[in-house]
């Protein structure tokens, strides 16, 4: 036994995601909506319907986030298609390119989450539907432990039901990176397409308003190897 007593368990760093109220009028790396940043070989994701998916938010993960520190996280979801995500597995693993697997009843995928290492300059045009707002990260220690439902990155998932575990097609167990609380609304511009099953005409929600857990491949086998898991 060491003289310092038993080793203390250090909580993994976590950050609260905070959304500003002043509309964003220029590109920013951390934003709701806004001007997406892509790696050179990465294009604006398209839904199976052919339309570009809407950028809900993007942010640079702080360097001390386990596995994914320094990566750029961006969350896309089609404005015309809305459902809970449906992880597609075979033999205990997610199928190869699981982010493109059909999401019944749809013949393809309506969401894409990217973790990019070094995205370059922002796109010239902003996300057209979701209103651009500044986003910032604040270190925090959750007083409610695993029961606090926060919009956050890092730390551990606060599961609404039983914890879920998934293995990437590459063999690695997915690791938690971000949680978006249920019924979190993202304001949209006047004239934006009305989201099916939405609660309001002036806001979108992710995955029918379910609690959203983003789990990603710690081996970084592909920028799109990020699985949204839904619970409510
Ligand atoms: Zn679509
Ligand atoms: Zn993988």
PDB file of C-alpha atoms and ligand atoms in Angstrom:
ATOM      1  CA  UNK A   1       0.000   0.000   0.000  1.00  0.00           C
ATOM      2  CA  UNK A   2       1.389   3.384  -0.871  1.00  0.00           C
ATOM      3  CA  UNK A   3       1.857   6.109   1.707  1.00  0.00           C
ATOM      4  CA  UNK A   4      -0.580   8.262  -0.188  1.00  0.00           C
ATOM      5  CA  UNK A   5      -3.380   5.809   0.428  1.00  0.00           C
ATOM      6  CA  UNK A   6      -5.463   4.232  -2.286  1.00  0.00           C
ATOM      7  CA  UNK A   7      -5.189   5.857  -5.679  1.00  0.00           C
ATOM      8  CA  UNK A   8      -8.056   8.228  -6.297  1.00  0.00           C
ATOM      9  CA  UNK A   9     -10.173   7.649  -9.346  1.00  0.00           C
ATOM     10  CA  UNK A  10      -9.849  10.696 -11.557  1.00  0.00           C
ATOM     11  CA  UNK A  11     -13.006  11.574 -13.424  1.00  0.00           C
ATOM     12  CA  UNK A  12     -12.346  11.949 -17.167  1.00  0.00           C
ATOM     13  CA  UNK A  13     -12.456  15.616 -18.226  1.00  0.00           C
ATOM     14  CA  UNK A  14     -15.815  16.809 -19.439  1.00  0.00           C
ATOM     15  CA  UNK A  15     -17.139  20.063 -20.853  1.00  0.00           C
ATOM     16  CA  UNK A  16     -20.562  21.604 -20.908  1.00  0.00           C
ATOM     17  CA  UNK A  17     -21.708  22.778 -24.334  1.00  0.00           C
ATOM     18  CA  UNK A  18     -23.150  26.286 -24.112  1.00  0.00           C
ATOM     19  CA  UNK A  19     -25.027  28.029 -26.907  1.00  0.00           C
ATOM     20  CA  UNK A  20     -24.884  31.783 -27.348  1.00  0.00           C
ATOM     21  CA  UNK A  21     -27.814  33.984 -28.294  1.00  0.00           C
ATOM     22  CA  UNK A  22     -26.218  36.535 -30.641  1.00  0.00           C
ATOM     23  CA  UNK A  23     -26.548  35.313 -34.243  1.00  0.00           C
ATOM     24  CA  UNK A  24     -23.232  34.305 -35.761  1.00  0.00           C
ATOM     25  CA  UNK A  25     -22.411  36.294 -38.898  1.00  0.00           C
ATOM     26  CA  UNK A  26     -19.043  34.757 -39.787  1.00  0.00           C
ATOM     27  CA  UNK A  27     -17.413  31.320 -39.821  1.00  0.00           C
ATOM     28  CA  UNK A  28     -16.442  29.827 -36.469  1.00  0.00           C
ATOM     29  CA  UNK A  29     -14.970  26.465 -35.554  1.00  0.00           C
ATOM     30  CA  UNK A  30     -17.475  26.060 -32.735  1.00  0.00           C
ATOM     31  CA  UNK A  31     -21.026  26.770 -33.824  1.00  0.00           C
ATOM     32  CA  UNK A  32     -24.621  25.689 -33.977  1.00  0.00           C
ATOM     33  CA  UNK A  33     -25.383  25.638 -37.713  1.00  0.00           C
ATOM     34  CA  UNK A  34     -22.821  27.865 -39.398  1.00  0.00           C
ATOM     35  CA  UNK A  35     -20.020  27.212 -41.843  1.00  0.00           C
ATOM     36  CA  UNK A  36     -18.916  23.570 -41.728  1.00  0.00           C
ATOM     37  CA  UNK A  37     -15.217  22.722 -41.827  1.00  0.00           C
ATOM     38  CA  UNK A  38     -14.142  19.686 -43.836  1.00  0.00           C
ATOM     39  CA  UNK A  39     -10.959  17.764 -44.471  1.00  0.00           C
ATOM     40  CA  UNK A  40      -9.760  18.048 -48.078  1.00  0.00           C
ATOM     41  CA  UNK A  41     -11.260  14.693 -49.056  1.00  0.00           C
ATOM     42  CA  UNK A  42     -14.515  15.147 -47.141  1.00  0.00           C
ATOM     43  CA  UNK A  43     -17.677  16.489 -48.757  1.00  0.00           C
ATOM     44  CA  UNK A  44     -20.831  17.922 -47.226  1.00  0.00           C
ATOM     45  CA  UNK A  45     -22.755  14.744 -46.292  1.00  0.00           C
ATOM     46  CA  UNK A  46     -25.851  13.915 -48.276  1.00  0.00           C
ATOM     47  CA  UNK A  47     -28.926  12.047 -47.115  1.00  0.00           C
ATOM     48  CA  UNK A  48     -30.139   9.010 -49.048  1.00  0.00           C
ATOM     49  CA  UNK A  49     -32.773  11.414 -50.480  1.00  0.00           C
ATOM     50  CA  UNK A  50     -30.014  13.296 -52.267  1.00  0.00           C
ATOM     51  CA  UNK A  51     -30.210  16.509 -50.253  1.00  0.00           C
ATOM     52  CA  UNK A  52     -27.375  17.864 -48.183  1.00  0.00           C
ATOM     53  CA  UNK A  53     -27.873  17.068 -44.534  1.00  0.00           C
ATOM     54  CA  UNK A  54     -28.307  20.013 -42.171  1.00  0.00           C
ATOM     55  CA  UNK A  55     -25.355  20.909 -39.956  1.00  0.00           C
ATOM     56  CA  UNK A  56     -26.744  20.929 -36.399  1.00  0.00           C
ATOM     57  CA  UNK A  57     -23.493  21.792 -34.623  1.00  0.00           C
ATOM     58  CA  UNK A  58     -19.718  21.519 -34.850  1.00  0.00           C
ATOM     59  CA  UNK A  59     -16.934  21.972 -32.313  1.00  0.00           C
ATOM     60  CA  UNK A  60     -13.258  21.377 -31.647  1.00  0.00           C
ATOM     61  CA  UNK A  61     -12.857  18.799 -28.892  1.00  0.00           C
ATOM     62  CA  UNK A  62     -10.515  19.995 -26.125  1.00  0.00           C
ATOM     63  CA  UNK A  63      -7.122  18.282 -26.143  1.00  0.00           C
ATOM     64  CA  UNK A  64      -7.686  16.447 -22.866  1.00  0.00           C
ATOM     65  CA  UNK A  65     -10.780  14.554 -24.064  1.00  0.00           C
ATOM     66  CA  UNK A  66      -9.956  10.848 -24.022  1.00  0.00           C
ATOM     67  CA  UNK A  67      -9.257   9.307 -27.475  1.00  0.00           C
ATOM     68  CA  UNK A  68     -10.676  12.229 -29.453  1.00  0.00           C
ATOM     69  CA  UNK A  69      -8.993  15.346 -28.074  1.00  0.00           C
ATOM     70  CA  UNK A  70      -8.145  17.838 -30.829  1.00  0.00           C
ATOM     71  CA  UNK A  71     -10.603  16.354 -33.323  1.00  0.00           C
ATOM     72  CA  UNK A  72     -13.354  18.393 -34.949  1.00  0.00           C
ATOM     73  CA  UNK A  73     -16.820  16.973 -34.213  1.00  0.00           C
ATOM     74  CA  UNK A  74     -19.687  17.797 -36.571  1.00  0.00           C
ATOM     75  CA  UNK A  75     -23.245  16.490 -36.441  1.00  0.00           C
ATOM     76  CA  UNK A  76     -25.425  16.306 -39.553  1.00  0.00           C
ATOM     77  CA  UNK A  77     -29.060  15.152 -39.854  1.00  0.00           C
ATOM     78  CA  UNK A  78     -31.429  15.492 -42.821  1.00  0.00           C
ATOM     79  CA  UNK A  79     -34.135  18.160 -42.490  1.00  0.00           C
ATOM     80  CA  UNK A  80     -36.586  16.010 -44.473  1.00  0.00           C
ATOM     81  CA  UNK A  81     -36.075  12.691 -42.708  1.00  0.00           C
ATOM     82  CA  UNK A  82     -36.452  12.151 -38.998  1.00  0.00           C
ATOM     83  CA  UNK A  83     -36.421   8.983 -36.939  1.00  0.00           C
ATOM     84  CA  UNK A  84     -34.525   7.344 -34.097  1.00  0.00           C
ATOM     85  CA  UNK A  85     -31.172   5.937 -35.159  1.00  0.00           C
ATOM     86  CA  UNK A  86     -31.006   2.194 -35.673  1.00  0.00           C
ATOM     87  CA  UNK A  87     -27.562   0.647 -35.108  1.00  0.00           C
ATOM     88  CA  UNK A  88     -27.014  -2.117 -37.661  1.00  0.00           C
ATOM     89  CA  UNK A  89     -24.895  -5.007 -36.372  1.00  0.00           C
ATOM     90  CA  UNK A  90     -23.808  -8.421 -37.614  1.00  0.00           C
ATOM     91  CA  UNK A  91     -21.935 -11.009 -35.568  1.00  0.00           C
ATOM     92  CA  UNK A  92     -21.680  -8.675 -32.601  1.00  0.00           C
ATOM     93  CA  UNK A  93     -20.153  -5.767 -34.485  1.00  0.00           C
ATOM     94  CA  UNK A  94     -21.496  -2.807 -36.371  1.00  0.00           C
ATOM     95  CA  UNK A  95     -21.514  -3.519 -40.087  1.00  0.00           C
ATOM     96  CA  UNK A  96     -18.728  -2.007 -42.242  1.00  0.00           C
ATOM     97  CA  UNK A  97     -19.540   1.633 -43.059  1.00  0.00           C
ATOM     98  CA  UNK A  98     -22.362   1.451 -40.531  1.00  0.00           C
ATOM     99  CA  UNK A  99     -23.004   5.174 -40.980  1.00  0.00           C
ATOM    100  CA  UNK A 100     -24.358   4.430 -44.467  1.00  0.00           C
ATOM    101  CA  UNK A 101     -26.480   1.433 -43.457  1.00  0.00           C
ATOM    102  CA  UNK A 102     -30.214   1.735 -44.211  1.00  0.00           C
ATOM    103  CA  UNK A 103     -32.222   3.076 -41.286  1.00  0.00           C
ATOM    104  CA  UNK A 104     -35.629   1.369 -41.576  1.00  0.00           C
ATOM    105  CA  UNK A 105     -38.072   2.363 -42.921  1.00  0.00           C
ATOM    106  CA  UNK A 106     -35.630   4.423 -44.993  1.00  0.00           C
ATOM    107  CA  UNK A 107     -33.516   2.841 -47.748  1.00  0.00           C
ATOM    108  CA  UNK A 108     -30.384   4.644 -46.571  1.00  0.00           C
ATOM    109  CA  UNK A 109     -29.012   6.823 -43.807  1.00  0.00           C
ATOM    110  CA  UNK A 110     -30.283  10.293 -42.889  1.00  0.00           C
ATOM    111  CA  UNK A 111     -27.503  11.186 -40.422  1.00  0.00           C
ATOM    112  CA  UNK A 112     -23.741  11.533 -40.380  1.00  0.00           C
ATOM    113  CA  UNK A 113     -21.390  12.448 -37.564  1.00  0.00           C
ATOM    114  CA  UNK A 114     -17.785  13.290 -38.403  1.00  0.00           C
ATOM    115  CA  UNK A 115     -14.634  13.403 -36.317  1.00  0.00           C
ATOM    116  CA  UNK A 116     -11.993  15.057 -38.458  1.00  0.00           C
ATOM    117  CA  UNK A 117      -8.368  15.464 -37.511  1.00  0.00           C
ATOM    118  CA  UNK A 118      -7.449  18.585 -39.385  1.00  0.00           C
ATOM    119  CA  UNK A 119     -10.300  20.221 -41.294  1.00  0.00           C
ATOM    120  CA  UNK A 120      -9.298  23.204 -43.354  1.00  0.00           C
ATOM    121  CA  UNK A 121     -10.985  26.489 -44.110  1.00  0.00           C
ATOM    122  CA  UNK A 122     -14.761  26.674 -43.585  1.00  0.00           C
ATOM    123  CA  UNK A 123     -17.177  26.296 -46.466  1.00  0.00           C
ATOM    124  CA  UNK A 124     -17.999  29.552 -48.259  1.00  0.00           C
ATOM    125  CA  UNK A 125     -21.727  29.234 -47.555  1.00  0.00           C
ATOM    126  CA  UNK A 126     -23.292  28.525 -44.171  1.00  0.00           C
ATOM    127  CA  UNK A 127     -25.782  25.843 -43.318  1.00  0.00           C
ATOM    128  CA  UNK A 128     -28.971  27.243 -44.887  1.00  0.00           C
ATOM    129  CA  UNK A 129     -31.659  26.004 -42.487  1.00  0.00           C
ATOM    130  CA  UNK A 130     -30.276  25.896 -38.938  1.00  0.00           C
ATOM    131  CA  UNK A 131     -29.674  29.368 -37.505  1.00  0.00           C
ATOM    132  CA  UNK A 132     -26.002  30.015 -36.832  1.00  0.00           C
ATOM    133  CA  UNK A 133     -25.179  30.655 -33.188  1.00  0.00           C
ATOM    134  CA  UNK A 134     -21.909  30.683 -31.264  1.00  0.00           C
ATOM    135  CA  UNK A 135     -21.078  27.588 -29.244  1.00  0.00           C
ATOM    136  CA  UNK A 136     -18.593  27.374 -26.408  1.00  0.00           C
ATOM    137  CA  UNK A 137     -17.273  24.727 -24.037  1.00  0.00           C
ATOM    138  CA  UNK A 138     -16.897  25.119 -20.296  1.00  0.00           C
ATOM    139  CA  UNK A 139     -15.085  22.601 -18.066  1.00  0.00           C
ATOM    140  CA  UNK A 140     -17.399  21.238 -15.433  1.00  0.00           C
ATOM    141  CA  UNK A 141     -17.767  18.539 -12.856  1.00  0.00           C
ATOM    142  CA  UNK A 142     -21.228  17.119 -12.881  1.00  0.00           C
ATOM    143  CA  UNK A 143     -22.649  17.138  -9.360  1.00  0.00           C
ATOM    144  CA  UNK A 144     -25.255  14.599 -10.471  1.00  0.00           C
ATOM    145  CA  UNK A 145     -22.638  12.099 -11.622  1.00  0.00           C
ATOM    146  CA  UNK A 146     -23.964   9.596 -14.122  1.00  0.00           C
ATOM    147  CA  UNK A 147     -27.520  10.892 -13.791  1.00  0.00           C
ATOM    148  CA  UNK A 148     -27.094  14.443 -15.054  1.00  0.00           C
ATOM    149  CA  UNK A 149     -28.559  14.913 -18.524  1.00  0.00           C
ATOM    150  CA  UNK A 150     -26.401  17.634 -20.028  1.00  0.00           C
ATOM    151  CA  UNK A 151     -25.335  18.809 -23.466  1.00  0.00           C
ATOM    152  CA  UNK A 152     -21.695  17.861 -22.991  1.00  0.00           C
ATOM    153  CA  UNK A 153     -18.537  16.368 -24.477  1.00  0.00           C
ATOM    154  CA  UNK A 154     -16.176  14.017 -22.692  1.00  0.00           C
ATOM    155  CA  UNK A 155     -16.759  12.381 -19.333  1.00  0.00           C
ATOM    156  CA  UNK A 156     -19.165   9.492 -19.229  1.00  0.00           C
ATOM    157  CA  UNK A 157     -22.580   8.970 -20.753  1.00  0.00           C
ATOM    158  CA  UNK A 158     -25.597   9.551 -18.511  1.00  0.00           C
ATOM    159  CA  UNK A 159     -27.744   6.715 -19.845  1.00  0.00           C
ATOM    160  CA  UNK A 160     -31.505   7.155 -19.618  1.00  0.00           C
ATOM    161  CA  UNK A 161     -31.904   3.355 -19.780  1.00  0.00           C
ATOM    162  CA  UNK A 162     -29.391   0.541 -19.562  1.00  0.00           C
ATOM    163  CA  UNK A 163     -25.938   1.429 -20.911  1.00  0.00           C
ATOM    164  CA  UNK A 164     -25.401   0.284 -24.488  1.00  0.00           C
ATOM    165  CA  UNK A 165     -22.103  -0.976 -25.888  1.00  0.00           C
ATOM    166  CA  UNK A 166     -21.123  -1.285 -29.521  1.00  0.00           C
ATOM    167  CA  UNK A 167     -18.126  -2.589 -31.390  1.00  0.00           C
ATOM    168  CA  UNK A 168     -16.939  -0.992 -34.616  1.00  0.00           C
ATOM    169  CA  UNK A 169     -16.534  -3.121 -37.724  1.00  0.00           C
ATOM    170  CA  UNK A 170     -12.770  -2.686 -37.168  1.00  0.00           C
ATOM    171  CA  UNK A 171     -13.078  -4.476 -33.818  1.00  0.00           C
ATOM    172  CA  UNK A 172     -12.638  -1.568 -31.386  1.00  0.00           C
ATOM    173  CA  UNK A 173     -15.290  -0.877 -28.767  1.00  0.00           C
ATOM    174  CA  UNK A 174     -16.874   2.511 -29.378  1.00  0.00           C
ATOM    175  CA  UNK A 175     -16.182   5.190 -26.777  1.00  0.00           C
ATOM    176  CA  UNK A 176     -18.450   7.975 -25.565  1.00  0.00           C
ATOM    177  CA  UNK A 177     -17.731  11.440 -26.909  1.00  0.00           C
ATOM    178  CA  UNK A 178     -20.867  13.628 -26.688  1.00  0.00           C
ATOM    179  CA  UNK A 179     -24.395  13.713 -25.245  1.00  0.00           C
ATOM    180  CA  UNK A 180     -27.287  15.852 -26.475  1.00  0.00           C
ATOM    181  CA  UNK A 181     -30.265  15.942 -24.094  1.00  0.00           C
ATOM    182  CA  UNK A 182     -33.721  14.954 -25.259  1.00  0.00           C
ATOM    183  CA  UNK A 183     -35.892  17.583 -26.922  1.00  0.00           C
ATOM    184  CA  UNK A 184     -32.949  19.934 -27.453  1.00  0.00           C
ATOM    185  CA  UNK A 185     -34.146  22.431 -30.064  1.00  0.00           C
ATOM    186  CA  UNK A 186     -32.036  24.024 -32.784  1.00  0.00           C
ATOM    187  CA  UNK A 187     -33.636  27.155 -34.182  1.00  0.00           C
ATOM    188  CA  UNK A 188     -34.148  27.385 -37.938  1.00  0.00           C
ATOM    189  CA  UNK A 189     -34.439  30.305 -40.314  1.00  0.00           C
ATOM    190  CA  UNK A 190     -37.803  31.430 -41.658  1.00  0.00           C
ATOM    191  CA  UNK A 191     -38.550  29.471 -44.812  1.00  0.00           C
ATOM    192  CA  UNK A 192     -36.501  26.446 -43.763  1.00  0.00           C
ATOM    193  CA  UNK A 193     -38.088  23.075 -44.565  1.00  0.00           C
ATOM    194  CA  UNK A 194     -40.455  21.963 -41.830  1.00  0.00           C
ATOM    195  CA  UNK A 195     -39.036  18.915 -40.074  1.00  0.00           C
ATOM    196  CA  UNK A 196     -41.327  15.877 -40.151  1.00  0.00           C
ATOM    197  CA  UNK A 197     -42.634  14.923 -36.685  1.00  0.00           C
ATOM    198  CA  UNK A 198     -41.201  18.177 -35.332  1.00  0.00           C
ATOM    199  CA  UNK A 199     -42.867  19.994 -32.491  1.00  0.00           C
ATOM    200  CA  UNK A 200     -42.433  23.459 -33.985  1.00  0.00           C
ATOM    201  CA  UNK A 201     -41.985  25.097 -37.350  1.00  0.00           C
ATOM    202  CA  UNK A 202     -39.099  27.270 -36.178  1.00  0.00           C
ATOM    203  CA  UNK A 203     -36.832  24.582 -34.679  1.00  0.00           C
ATOM    204  CA  UNK A 204     -35.377  21.167 -35.453  1.00  0.00           C
ATOM    205  CA  UNK A 205     -34.527  18.337 -33.110  1.00  0.00           C
ATOM    206  CA  UNK A 206     -32.162  15.411 -33.569  1.00  0.00           C
ATOM    207  CA  UNK A 207     -33.603  11.889 -33.897  1.00  0.00           C
ATOM    208  CA  UNK A 208     -37.222  12.696 -32.967  1.00  0.00           C
ATOM    209  CA  UNK A 209     -36.079  14.443 -29.807  1.00  0.00           C
ATOM    210  CA  UNK A 210     -34.553  11.337 -28.240  1.00  0.00           C
ATOM    211  CA  UNK A 211     -31.616  11.510 -25.857  1.00  0.00           C
ATOM    212  CA  UNK A 212     -28.560  11.319 -28.143  1.00  0.00           C
ATOM    213  CA  UNK A 213     -25.290   9.598 -27.234  1.00  0.00           C
ATOM    214  CA  UNK A 214     -22.463   9.882 -29.738  1.00  0.00           C
ATOM    215  CA  UNK A 215     -20.121   6.893 -29.519  1.00  0.00           C
ATOM    216  CA  UNK A 216     -17.038   6.877 -31.729  1.00  0.00           C
ATOM    217  CA  UNK A 217     -14.339   4.467 -32.822  1.00  0.00           C
ATOM    218  CA  UNK A 218     -11.226   5.143 -30.684  1.00  0.00           C
ATOM    219  CA  UNK A 219      -9.037   3.711 -33.450  1.00  0.00           C
ATOM    220  CA  UNK A 220     -10.298   6.439 -35.781  1.00  0.00           C
ATOM    221  CA  UNK A 221     -10.697   3.930 -38.624  1.00  0.00           C
ATOM    222  CA  UNK A 222     -12.842   6.465 -40.531  1.00  0.00           C
ATOM    223  CA  UNK A 223     -13.881  10.080 -39.860  1.00  0.00           C
ATOM    224  CA  UNK A 224     -17.515   8.938 -40.071  1.00  0.00           C
ATOM    225  CA  UNK A 225     -17.125   6.049 -37.589  1.00  0.00           C
ATOM    226  CA  UNK A 226     -19.383   7.752 -35.040  1.00  0.00           C
ATOM    227  CA  UNK A 227     -22.644   6.125 -33.949  1.00  0.00           C
ATOM    228  CA  UNK A 228     -25.586   8.101 -32.563  1.00  0.00           C
ATOM    229  CA  UNK A 229     -27.377   5.966 -29.970  1.00  0.00           C
ATOM    230  CA  UNK A 230     -30.861   7.021 -28.905  1.00  0.00           C
ATOM    231  CA  UNK A 231     -32.748   6.396 -25.687  1.00  0.00           C
ATOM    232  CA  UNK A 232     -35.668   8.001 -23.978  1.00  0.00           C
TER     233      UNK A 232
HETATM  234 ZN1  LIG B   1     -33.294  13.097 -46.460  1.00  0.00          ZN
HETATM  235 ZN1  LIG B   2     -13.342   1.505 -36.135  1.00  0.00          ZN
END
